[in-house]
Short mmCIF file of C-alpha atoms and ligand atoms in Angstrom, two decimals:
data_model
loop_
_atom_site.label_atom_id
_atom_site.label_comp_id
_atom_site.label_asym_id
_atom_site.label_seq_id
_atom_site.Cartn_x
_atom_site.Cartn_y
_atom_site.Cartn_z
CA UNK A 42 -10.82 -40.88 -15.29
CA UNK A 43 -11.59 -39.93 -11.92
CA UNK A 44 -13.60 -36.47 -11.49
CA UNK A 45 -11.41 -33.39 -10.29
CA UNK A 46 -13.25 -32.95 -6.59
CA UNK A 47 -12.02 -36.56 -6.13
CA UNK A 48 -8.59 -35.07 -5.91
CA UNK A 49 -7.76 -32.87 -2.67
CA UNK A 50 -4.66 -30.56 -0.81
CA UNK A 51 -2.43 -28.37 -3.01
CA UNK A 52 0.84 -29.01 -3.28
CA UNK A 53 4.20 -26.92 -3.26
CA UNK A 54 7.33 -28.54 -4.28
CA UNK A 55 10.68 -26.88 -1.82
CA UNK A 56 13.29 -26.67 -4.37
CA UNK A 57 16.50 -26.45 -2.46
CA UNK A 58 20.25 -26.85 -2.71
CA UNK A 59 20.80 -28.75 0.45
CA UNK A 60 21.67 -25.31 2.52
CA UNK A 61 19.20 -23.29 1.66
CA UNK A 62 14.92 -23.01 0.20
CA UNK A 63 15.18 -21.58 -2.92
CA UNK A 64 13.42 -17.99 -2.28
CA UNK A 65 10.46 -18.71 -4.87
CA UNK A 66 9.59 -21.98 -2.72
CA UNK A 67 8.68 -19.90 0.17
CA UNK A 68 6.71 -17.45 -1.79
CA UNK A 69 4.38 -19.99 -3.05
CA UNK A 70 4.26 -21.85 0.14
CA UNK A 71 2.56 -18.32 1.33
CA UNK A 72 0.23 -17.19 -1.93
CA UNK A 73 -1.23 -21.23 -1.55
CA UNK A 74 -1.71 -21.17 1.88
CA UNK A 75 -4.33 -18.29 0.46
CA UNK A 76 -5.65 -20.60 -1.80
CA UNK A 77 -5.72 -23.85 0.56
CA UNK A 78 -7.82 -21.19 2.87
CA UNK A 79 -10.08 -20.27 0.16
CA UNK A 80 -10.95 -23.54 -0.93
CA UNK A 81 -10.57 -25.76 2.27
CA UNK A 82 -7.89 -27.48 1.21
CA UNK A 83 -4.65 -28.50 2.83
CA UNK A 84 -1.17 -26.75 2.10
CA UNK A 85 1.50 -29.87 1.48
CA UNK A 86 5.34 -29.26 1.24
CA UNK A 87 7.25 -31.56 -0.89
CA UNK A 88 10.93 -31.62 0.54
CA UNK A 89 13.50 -33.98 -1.16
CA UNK A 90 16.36 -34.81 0.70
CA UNK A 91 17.83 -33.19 3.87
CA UNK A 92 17.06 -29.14 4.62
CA UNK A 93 18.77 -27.57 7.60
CA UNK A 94 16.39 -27.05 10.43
CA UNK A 95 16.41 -23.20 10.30
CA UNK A 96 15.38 -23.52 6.39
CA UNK A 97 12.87 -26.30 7.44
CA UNK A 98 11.03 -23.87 9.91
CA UNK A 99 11.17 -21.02 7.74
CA UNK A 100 8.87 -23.75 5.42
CA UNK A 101 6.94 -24.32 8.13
CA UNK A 102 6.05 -20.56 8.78
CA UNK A 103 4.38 -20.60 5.97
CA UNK A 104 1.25 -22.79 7.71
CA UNK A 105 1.84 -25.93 5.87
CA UNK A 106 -0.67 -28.51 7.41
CA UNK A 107 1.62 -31.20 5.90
CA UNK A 108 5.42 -31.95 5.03
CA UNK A 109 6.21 -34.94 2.68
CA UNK A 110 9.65 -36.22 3.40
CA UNK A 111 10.96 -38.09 0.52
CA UNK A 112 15.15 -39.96 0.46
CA UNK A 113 16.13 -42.35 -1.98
CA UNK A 114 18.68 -42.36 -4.59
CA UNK A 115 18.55 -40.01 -8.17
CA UNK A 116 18.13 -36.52 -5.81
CA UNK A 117 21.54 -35.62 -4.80
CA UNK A 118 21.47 -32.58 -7.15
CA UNK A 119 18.69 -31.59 -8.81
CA UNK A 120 17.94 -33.54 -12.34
CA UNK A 121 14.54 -33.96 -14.06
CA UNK A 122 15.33 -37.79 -14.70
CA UNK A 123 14.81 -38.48 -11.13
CA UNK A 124 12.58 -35.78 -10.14
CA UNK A 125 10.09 -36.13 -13.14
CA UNK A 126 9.45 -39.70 -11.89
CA UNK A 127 9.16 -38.81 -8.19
CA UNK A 128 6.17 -36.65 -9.42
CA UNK A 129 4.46 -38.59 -11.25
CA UNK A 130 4.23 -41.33 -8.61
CA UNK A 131 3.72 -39.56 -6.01
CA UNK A 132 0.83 -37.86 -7.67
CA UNK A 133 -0.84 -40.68 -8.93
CA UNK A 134 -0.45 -41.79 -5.34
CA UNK A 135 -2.00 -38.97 -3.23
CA UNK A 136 -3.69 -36.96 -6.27
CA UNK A 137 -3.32 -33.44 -5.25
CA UNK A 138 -5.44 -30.88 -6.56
CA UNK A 139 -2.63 -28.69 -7.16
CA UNK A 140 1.36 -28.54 -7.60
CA UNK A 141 3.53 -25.37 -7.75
CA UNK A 142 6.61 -25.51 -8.73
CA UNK A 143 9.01 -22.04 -8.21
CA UNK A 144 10.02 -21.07 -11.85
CA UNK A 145 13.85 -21.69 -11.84
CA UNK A 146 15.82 -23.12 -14.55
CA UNK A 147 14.94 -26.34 -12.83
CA UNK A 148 11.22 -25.74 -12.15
CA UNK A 149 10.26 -24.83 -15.61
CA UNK A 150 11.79 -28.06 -17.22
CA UNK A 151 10.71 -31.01 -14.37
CA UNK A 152 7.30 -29.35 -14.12
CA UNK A 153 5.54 -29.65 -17.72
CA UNK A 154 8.01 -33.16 -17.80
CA UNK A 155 5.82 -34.88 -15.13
CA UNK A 156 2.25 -32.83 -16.00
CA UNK A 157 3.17 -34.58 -19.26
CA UNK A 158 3.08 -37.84 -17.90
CA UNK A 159 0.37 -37.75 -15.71
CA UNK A 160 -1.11 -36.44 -18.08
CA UNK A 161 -2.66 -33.03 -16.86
CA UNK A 162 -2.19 -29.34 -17.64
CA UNK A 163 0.77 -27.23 -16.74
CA UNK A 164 0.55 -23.36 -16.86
CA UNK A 165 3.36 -20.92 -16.33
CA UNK A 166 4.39 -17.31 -15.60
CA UNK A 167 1.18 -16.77 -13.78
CA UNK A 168 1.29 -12.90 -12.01
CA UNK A 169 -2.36 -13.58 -10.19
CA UNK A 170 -3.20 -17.25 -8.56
CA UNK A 171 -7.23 -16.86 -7.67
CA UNK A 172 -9.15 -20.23 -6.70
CA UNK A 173 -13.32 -20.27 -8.39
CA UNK A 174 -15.65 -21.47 -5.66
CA UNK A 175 -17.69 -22.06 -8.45
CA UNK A 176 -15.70 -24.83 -10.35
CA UNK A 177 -13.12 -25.75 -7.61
CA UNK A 178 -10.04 -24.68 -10.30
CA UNK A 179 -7.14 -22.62 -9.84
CA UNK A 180 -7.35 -19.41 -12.28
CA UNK A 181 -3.74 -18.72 -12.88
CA UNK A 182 -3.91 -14.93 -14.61
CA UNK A 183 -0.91 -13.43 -16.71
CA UNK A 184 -0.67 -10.82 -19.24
CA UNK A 185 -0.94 -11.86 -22.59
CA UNK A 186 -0.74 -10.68 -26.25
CA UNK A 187 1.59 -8.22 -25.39
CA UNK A 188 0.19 -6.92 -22.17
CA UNK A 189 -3.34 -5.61 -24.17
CA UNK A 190 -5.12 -8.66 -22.30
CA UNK A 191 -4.70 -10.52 -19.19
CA UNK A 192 -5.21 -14.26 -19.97
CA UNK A 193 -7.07 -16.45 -17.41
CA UNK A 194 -5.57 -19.98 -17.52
CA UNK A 195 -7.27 -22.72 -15.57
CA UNK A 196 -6.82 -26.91 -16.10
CA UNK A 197 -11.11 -27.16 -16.23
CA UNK A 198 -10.76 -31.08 -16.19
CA UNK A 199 -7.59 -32.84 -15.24
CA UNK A 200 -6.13 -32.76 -11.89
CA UNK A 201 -3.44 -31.84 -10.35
CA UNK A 202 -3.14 -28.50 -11.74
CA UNK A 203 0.69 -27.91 -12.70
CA UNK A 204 1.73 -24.31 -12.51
CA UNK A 205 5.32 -22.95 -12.58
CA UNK A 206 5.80 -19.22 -11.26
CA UNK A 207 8.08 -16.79 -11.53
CA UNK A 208 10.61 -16.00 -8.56
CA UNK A 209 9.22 -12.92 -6.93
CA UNK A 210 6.06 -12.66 -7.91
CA UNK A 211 4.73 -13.61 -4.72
CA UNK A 212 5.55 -12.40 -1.38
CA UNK A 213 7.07 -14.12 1.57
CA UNK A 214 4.65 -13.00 4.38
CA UNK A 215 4.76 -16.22 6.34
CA UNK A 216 0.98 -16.53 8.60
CA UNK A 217 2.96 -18.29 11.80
CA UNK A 218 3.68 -22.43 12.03
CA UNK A 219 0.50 -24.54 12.68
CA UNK A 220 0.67 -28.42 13.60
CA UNK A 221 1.80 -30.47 10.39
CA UNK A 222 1.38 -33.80 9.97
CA UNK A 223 4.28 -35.43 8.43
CA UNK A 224 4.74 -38.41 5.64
CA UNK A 225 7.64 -40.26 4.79
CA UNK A 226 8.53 -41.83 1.43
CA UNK A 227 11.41 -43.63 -0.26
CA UNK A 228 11.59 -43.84 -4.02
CA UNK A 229 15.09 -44.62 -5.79
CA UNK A 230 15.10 -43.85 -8.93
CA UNK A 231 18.38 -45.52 -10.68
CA UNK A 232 21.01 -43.35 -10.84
CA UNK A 233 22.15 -44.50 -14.74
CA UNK A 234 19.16 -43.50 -15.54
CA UNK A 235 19.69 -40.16 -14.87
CA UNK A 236 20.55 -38.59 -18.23
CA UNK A 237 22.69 -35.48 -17.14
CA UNK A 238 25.81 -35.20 -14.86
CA UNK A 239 27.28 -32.00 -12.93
CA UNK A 240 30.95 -31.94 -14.18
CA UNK A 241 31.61 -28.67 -12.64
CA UNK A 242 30.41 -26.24 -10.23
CA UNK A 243 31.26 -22.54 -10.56
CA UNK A 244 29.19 -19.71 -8.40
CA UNK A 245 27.75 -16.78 -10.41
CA UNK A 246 30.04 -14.03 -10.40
CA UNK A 247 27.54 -11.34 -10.92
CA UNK A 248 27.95 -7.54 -10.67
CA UNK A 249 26.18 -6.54 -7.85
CA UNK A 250 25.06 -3.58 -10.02
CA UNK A 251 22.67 -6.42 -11.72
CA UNK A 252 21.59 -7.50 -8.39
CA UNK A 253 17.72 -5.62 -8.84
CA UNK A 254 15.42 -8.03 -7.20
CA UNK A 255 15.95 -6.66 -3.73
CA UNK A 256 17.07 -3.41 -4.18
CA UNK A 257 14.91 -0.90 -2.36
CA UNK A 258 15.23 2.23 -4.48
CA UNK A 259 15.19 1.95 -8.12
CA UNK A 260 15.83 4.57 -11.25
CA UNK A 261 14.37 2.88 -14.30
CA UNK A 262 15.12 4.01 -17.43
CA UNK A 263 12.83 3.61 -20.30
CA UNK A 264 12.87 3.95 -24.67
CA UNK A 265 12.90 7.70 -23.95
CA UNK A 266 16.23 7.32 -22.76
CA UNK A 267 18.76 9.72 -25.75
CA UNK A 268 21.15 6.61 -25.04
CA UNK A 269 24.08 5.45 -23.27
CA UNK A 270 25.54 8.97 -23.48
CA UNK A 271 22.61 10.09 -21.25
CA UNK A 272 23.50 7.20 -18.54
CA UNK A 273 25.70 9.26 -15.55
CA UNK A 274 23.50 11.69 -14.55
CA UNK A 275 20.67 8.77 -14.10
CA UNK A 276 23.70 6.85 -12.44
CA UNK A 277 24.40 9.90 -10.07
CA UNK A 278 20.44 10.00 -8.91
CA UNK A 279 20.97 6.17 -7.87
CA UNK A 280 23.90 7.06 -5.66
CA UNK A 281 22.77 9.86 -4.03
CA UNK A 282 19.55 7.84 -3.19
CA UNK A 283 21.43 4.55 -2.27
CA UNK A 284 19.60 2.42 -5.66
CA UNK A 285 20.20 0.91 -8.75
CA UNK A 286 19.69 1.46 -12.38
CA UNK A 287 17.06 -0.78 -13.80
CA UNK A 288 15.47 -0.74 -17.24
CA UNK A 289 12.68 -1.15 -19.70
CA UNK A 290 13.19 -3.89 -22.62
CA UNK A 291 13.70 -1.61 -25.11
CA UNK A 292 16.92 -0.70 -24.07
CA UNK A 293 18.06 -3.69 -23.54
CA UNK A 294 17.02 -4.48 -27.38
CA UNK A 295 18.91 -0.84 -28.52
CA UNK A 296 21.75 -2.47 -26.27
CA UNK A 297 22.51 0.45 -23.83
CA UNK A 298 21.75 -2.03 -20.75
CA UNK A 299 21.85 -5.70 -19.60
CA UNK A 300 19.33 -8.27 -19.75
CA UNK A 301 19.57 -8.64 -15.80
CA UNK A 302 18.09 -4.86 -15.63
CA UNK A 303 14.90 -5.26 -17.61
CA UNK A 304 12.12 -4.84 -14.92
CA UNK A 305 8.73 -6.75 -16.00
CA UNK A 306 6.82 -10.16 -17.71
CA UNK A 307 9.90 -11.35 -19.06
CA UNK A 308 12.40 -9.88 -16.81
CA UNK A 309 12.70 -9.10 -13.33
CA UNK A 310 10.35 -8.50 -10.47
CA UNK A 311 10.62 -5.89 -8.22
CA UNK A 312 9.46 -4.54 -4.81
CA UNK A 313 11.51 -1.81 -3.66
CA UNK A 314 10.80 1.24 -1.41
CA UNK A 315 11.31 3.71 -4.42
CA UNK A 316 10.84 3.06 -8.09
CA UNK A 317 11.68 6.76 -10.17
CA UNK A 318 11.16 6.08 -13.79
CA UNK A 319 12.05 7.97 -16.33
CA UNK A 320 10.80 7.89 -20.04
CA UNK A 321 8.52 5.09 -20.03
CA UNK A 322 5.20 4.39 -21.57
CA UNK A 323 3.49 2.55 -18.83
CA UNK A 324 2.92 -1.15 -21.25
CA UNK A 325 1.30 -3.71 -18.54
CA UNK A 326 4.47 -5.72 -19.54
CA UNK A 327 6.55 -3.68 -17.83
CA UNK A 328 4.37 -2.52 -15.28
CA UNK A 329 3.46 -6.34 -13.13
CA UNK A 330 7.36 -6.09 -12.98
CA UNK A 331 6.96 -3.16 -10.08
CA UNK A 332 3.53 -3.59 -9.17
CA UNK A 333 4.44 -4.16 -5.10
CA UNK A 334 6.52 -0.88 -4.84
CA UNK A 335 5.70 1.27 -2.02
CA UNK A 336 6.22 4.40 -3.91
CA UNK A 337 6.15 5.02 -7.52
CA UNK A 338 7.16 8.29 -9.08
CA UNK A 339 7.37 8.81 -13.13
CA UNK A 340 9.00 11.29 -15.32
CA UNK A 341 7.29 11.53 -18.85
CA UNK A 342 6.95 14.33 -21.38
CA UNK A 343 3.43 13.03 -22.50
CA UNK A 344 0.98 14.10 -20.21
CA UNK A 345 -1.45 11.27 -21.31
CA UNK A 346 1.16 8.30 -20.70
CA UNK A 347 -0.40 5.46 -19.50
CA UNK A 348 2.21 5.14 -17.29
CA UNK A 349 0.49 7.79 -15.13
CA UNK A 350 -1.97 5.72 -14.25
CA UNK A 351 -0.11 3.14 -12.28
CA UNK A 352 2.18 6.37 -10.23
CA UNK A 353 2.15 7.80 -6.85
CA UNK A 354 3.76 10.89 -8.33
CA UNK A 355 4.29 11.66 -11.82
CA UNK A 356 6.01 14.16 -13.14
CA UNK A 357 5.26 15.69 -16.86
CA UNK A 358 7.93 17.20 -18.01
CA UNK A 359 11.84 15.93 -20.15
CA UNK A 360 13.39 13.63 -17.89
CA UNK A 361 16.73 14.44 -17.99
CA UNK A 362 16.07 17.95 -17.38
CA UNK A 363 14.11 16.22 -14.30
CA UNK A 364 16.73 14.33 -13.30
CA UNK A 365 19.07 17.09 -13.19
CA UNK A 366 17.09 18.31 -10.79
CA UNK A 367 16.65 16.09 -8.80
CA UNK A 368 20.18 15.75 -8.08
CA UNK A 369 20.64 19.62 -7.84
CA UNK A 370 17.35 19.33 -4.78
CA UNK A 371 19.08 16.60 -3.46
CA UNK A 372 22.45 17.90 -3.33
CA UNK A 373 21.49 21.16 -1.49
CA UNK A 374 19.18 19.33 0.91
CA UNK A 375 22.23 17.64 2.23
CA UNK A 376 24.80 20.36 2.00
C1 FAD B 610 5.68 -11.03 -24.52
C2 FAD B 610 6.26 -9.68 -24.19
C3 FAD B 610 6.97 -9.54 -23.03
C4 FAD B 610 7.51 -8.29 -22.70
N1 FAD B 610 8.21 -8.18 -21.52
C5 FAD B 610 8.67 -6.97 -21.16
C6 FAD B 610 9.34 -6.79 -19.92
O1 FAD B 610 9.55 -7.74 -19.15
N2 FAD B 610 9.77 -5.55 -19.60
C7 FAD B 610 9.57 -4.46 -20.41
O2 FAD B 610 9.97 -3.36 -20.05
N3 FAD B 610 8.95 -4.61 -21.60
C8 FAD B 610 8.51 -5.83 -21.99
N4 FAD B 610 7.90 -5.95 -23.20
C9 FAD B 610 7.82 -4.78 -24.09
C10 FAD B 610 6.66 -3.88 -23.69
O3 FAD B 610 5.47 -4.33 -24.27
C11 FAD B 610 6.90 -2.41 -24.12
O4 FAD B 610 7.18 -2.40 -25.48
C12 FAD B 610 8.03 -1.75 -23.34
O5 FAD B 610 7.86 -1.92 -21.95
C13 FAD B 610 8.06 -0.26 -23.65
O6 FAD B 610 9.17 0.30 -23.03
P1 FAD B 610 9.24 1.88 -22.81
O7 FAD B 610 8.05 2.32 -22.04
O8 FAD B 610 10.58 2.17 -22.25
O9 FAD B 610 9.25 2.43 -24.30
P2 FAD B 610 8.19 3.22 -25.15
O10 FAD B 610 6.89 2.51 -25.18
O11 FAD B 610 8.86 3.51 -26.45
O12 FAD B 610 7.96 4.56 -24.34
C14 FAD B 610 8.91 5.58 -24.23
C15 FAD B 610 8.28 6.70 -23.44
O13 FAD B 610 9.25 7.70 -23.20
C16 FAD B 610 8.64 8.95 -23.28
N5 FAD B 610 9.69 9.94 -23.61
C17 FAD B 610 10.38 10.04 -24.76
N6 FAD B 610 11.32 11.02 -24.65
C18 FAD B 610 11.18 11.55 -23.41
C19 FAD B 610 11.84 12.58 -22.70
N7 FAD B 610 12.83 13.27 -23.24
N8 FAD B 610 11.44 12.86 -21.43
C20 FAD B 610 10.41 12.18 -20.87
N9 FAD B 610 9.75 11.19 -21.48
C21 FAD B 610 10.14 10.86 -22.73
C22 FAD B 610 7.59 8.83 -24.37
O14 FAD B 610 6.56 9.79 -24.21
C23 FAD B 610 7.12 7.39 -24.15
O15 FAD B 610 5.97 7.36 -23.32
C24 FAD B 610 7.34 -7.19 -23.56
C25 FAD B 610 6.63 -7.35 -24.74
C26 FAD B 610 6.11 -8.56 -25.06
C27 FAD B 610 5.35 -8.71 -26.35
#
């Protein structure tokens, strides 16, 4: 087995739909190019099949030094048959330090597929991405054991180093386009080999009331919540402030909200203007889900919360009380 500093550039994989970069793509693009600078090595895109130019350049932004074109047959929609096999080979054939791979539907199940056949290690969910000058690996960092610990995962031995991430962990702050070199390969994988089939296409109908990821004010509501009795005057605060109504798991569990509104580790990530919440503890599983907000304001009745410690502004006192008035200072400011 070859030794790990025999391996070099760091890889991101550009999961798109033919029209459009799949949000998370870009993200990582950015947080590696971090990493590539860190560690001197080079940030490569992995783009399968055709992109539009604008979505190519928005790719590019990101200060890739390198763009790996690949066509063949197996990749007209996005199947871990094909795309499992395209990653192995192509690894074996350029050995990259490091692939990311957005954590989609799709992402998590090629990713661990081809780290599998490599073989190397594949890591996922990571919140923190930090390269060790030290011993050259990728420390991907994530809360663990409930939020009490954050874990440090890193692939010590094996190269590349396979890590799946979730979408908006990461920001898209592209650093400007520098001159990329480009490769072109051609792999067909055989299309009867390709175990699934898309029999039918149908767009996601979603509420845009679950729509939470880009909202820019948010009024999370946590366990302290009475229940869904309690809900309109919360509801009110998010209209007269132009935001949405996100939650904490545990209401989700009680069923008063929707999966799609649980902010944190296993939910949602957020970065909007505003986050109010309301009746929450402050557990680090819930807390990486708002970590980028500009402004953080909490309501709690227990002045020793933890989640005080992670607020702009917080507010001891009963939160609906609070929240009425809020919307009573609100309403008067504008009348
Ligand atoms: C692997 C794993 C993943 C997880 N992922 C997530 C996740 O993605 N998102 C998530 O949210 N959780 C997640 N959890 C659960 C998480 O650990 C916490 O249990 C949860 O976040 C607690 O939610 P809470 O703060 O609303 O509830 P609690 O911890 O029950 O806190 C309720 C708070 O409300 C306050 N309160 C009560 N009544 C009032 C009142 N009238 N006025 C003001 N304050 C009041 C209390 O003082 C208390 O601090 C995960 C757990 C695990 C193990």
């Amino acid at each position: 087995m070859k030794h790990k500093s025999e391996y070099k550039d760091m890889w991101v994989f550009i999961q798109h739909d033919g029209t459009a970069v799949e949000p998370v793509s870009l993200e990582l693009c950015c947080e590696t190019r971090k990493l590539c600078d860190a560690s001197g090595e080079e940030l490569v895109a992995v783009i399968v099949g055709k992109l539009p130019e604008a979505e190519l350049e928005k790719v590019l932004e990101c200060g890739v030094d390198k763009v790996i074109f690949v066509d063949g047959t197996g990749y007209e929609y996005l199947n871990c048959d094909a795309y499992a096999n395209l990653f192995t080979l192509l690894c074996r054939k350029y050995e990259p330090t490091a692939v990311m791979v957005g954590g989609t539907i799709f992402g998590r199940d090629f990713a661990p597929r081809f780290a599998c056949r490599l073989p190397t290690g594949c890591t996922s969910d990571a919140t923190e991405l930090v390269w060790d000058p030290k011993t050259t690996d990728i420390e991907f960092i994530e809360p663990a054991v409930g939020g009490k610990m954050m874990a440090v995962i890193t692939v010590p031995v094996m190269r590349p180093q396979v890590g799946t991430i979730r979408p908006g962990t990461f920001k898209y702050a592209p650093t400007g386009k520098k001159d990329y070199s480009v490769i072109h390969e051609t792999v067909d994988f055989p299309v009867e080999g390709i175990r699934t089939k898309i029999l039918d296409f149908k767009a996601d109908e979603m509420d845009e009331s679950l729509k939470i990821a880009d909202a820019e004010v948010i009024i999370c509501l946590g366990n302290g919540l009475k229940g869904a009795d309690a809900l309109p005057r919360y509801r009110k605060l998010a209209e007269l402030l132009g935001g949405k109504i996100a939650c904490t798991r545990p209401l989700f569990d009680r069923g008063v909200l929707p999966f799609k509104l649980v902010i944190g580790q296993s939910g949602v990530v957020v970065k909007p203007k505003i986050y109010i919440g309301f009746g929450i503890s402050g557990a680090v599983n819930h807390v990486t889900g708002f970590s980028d907000a500009d402004k953080v304001i909490v309501v709690n009745k227990d002045p020793d919360a933890a989640i005080f410690n992670y607020c702009d502004y917080g507010i001891v006192g009963d939160m609906d009380e609070v929240c009425e008035l809020m919307i009573e200072k609100i309403t008067a400011a504008r009348a």
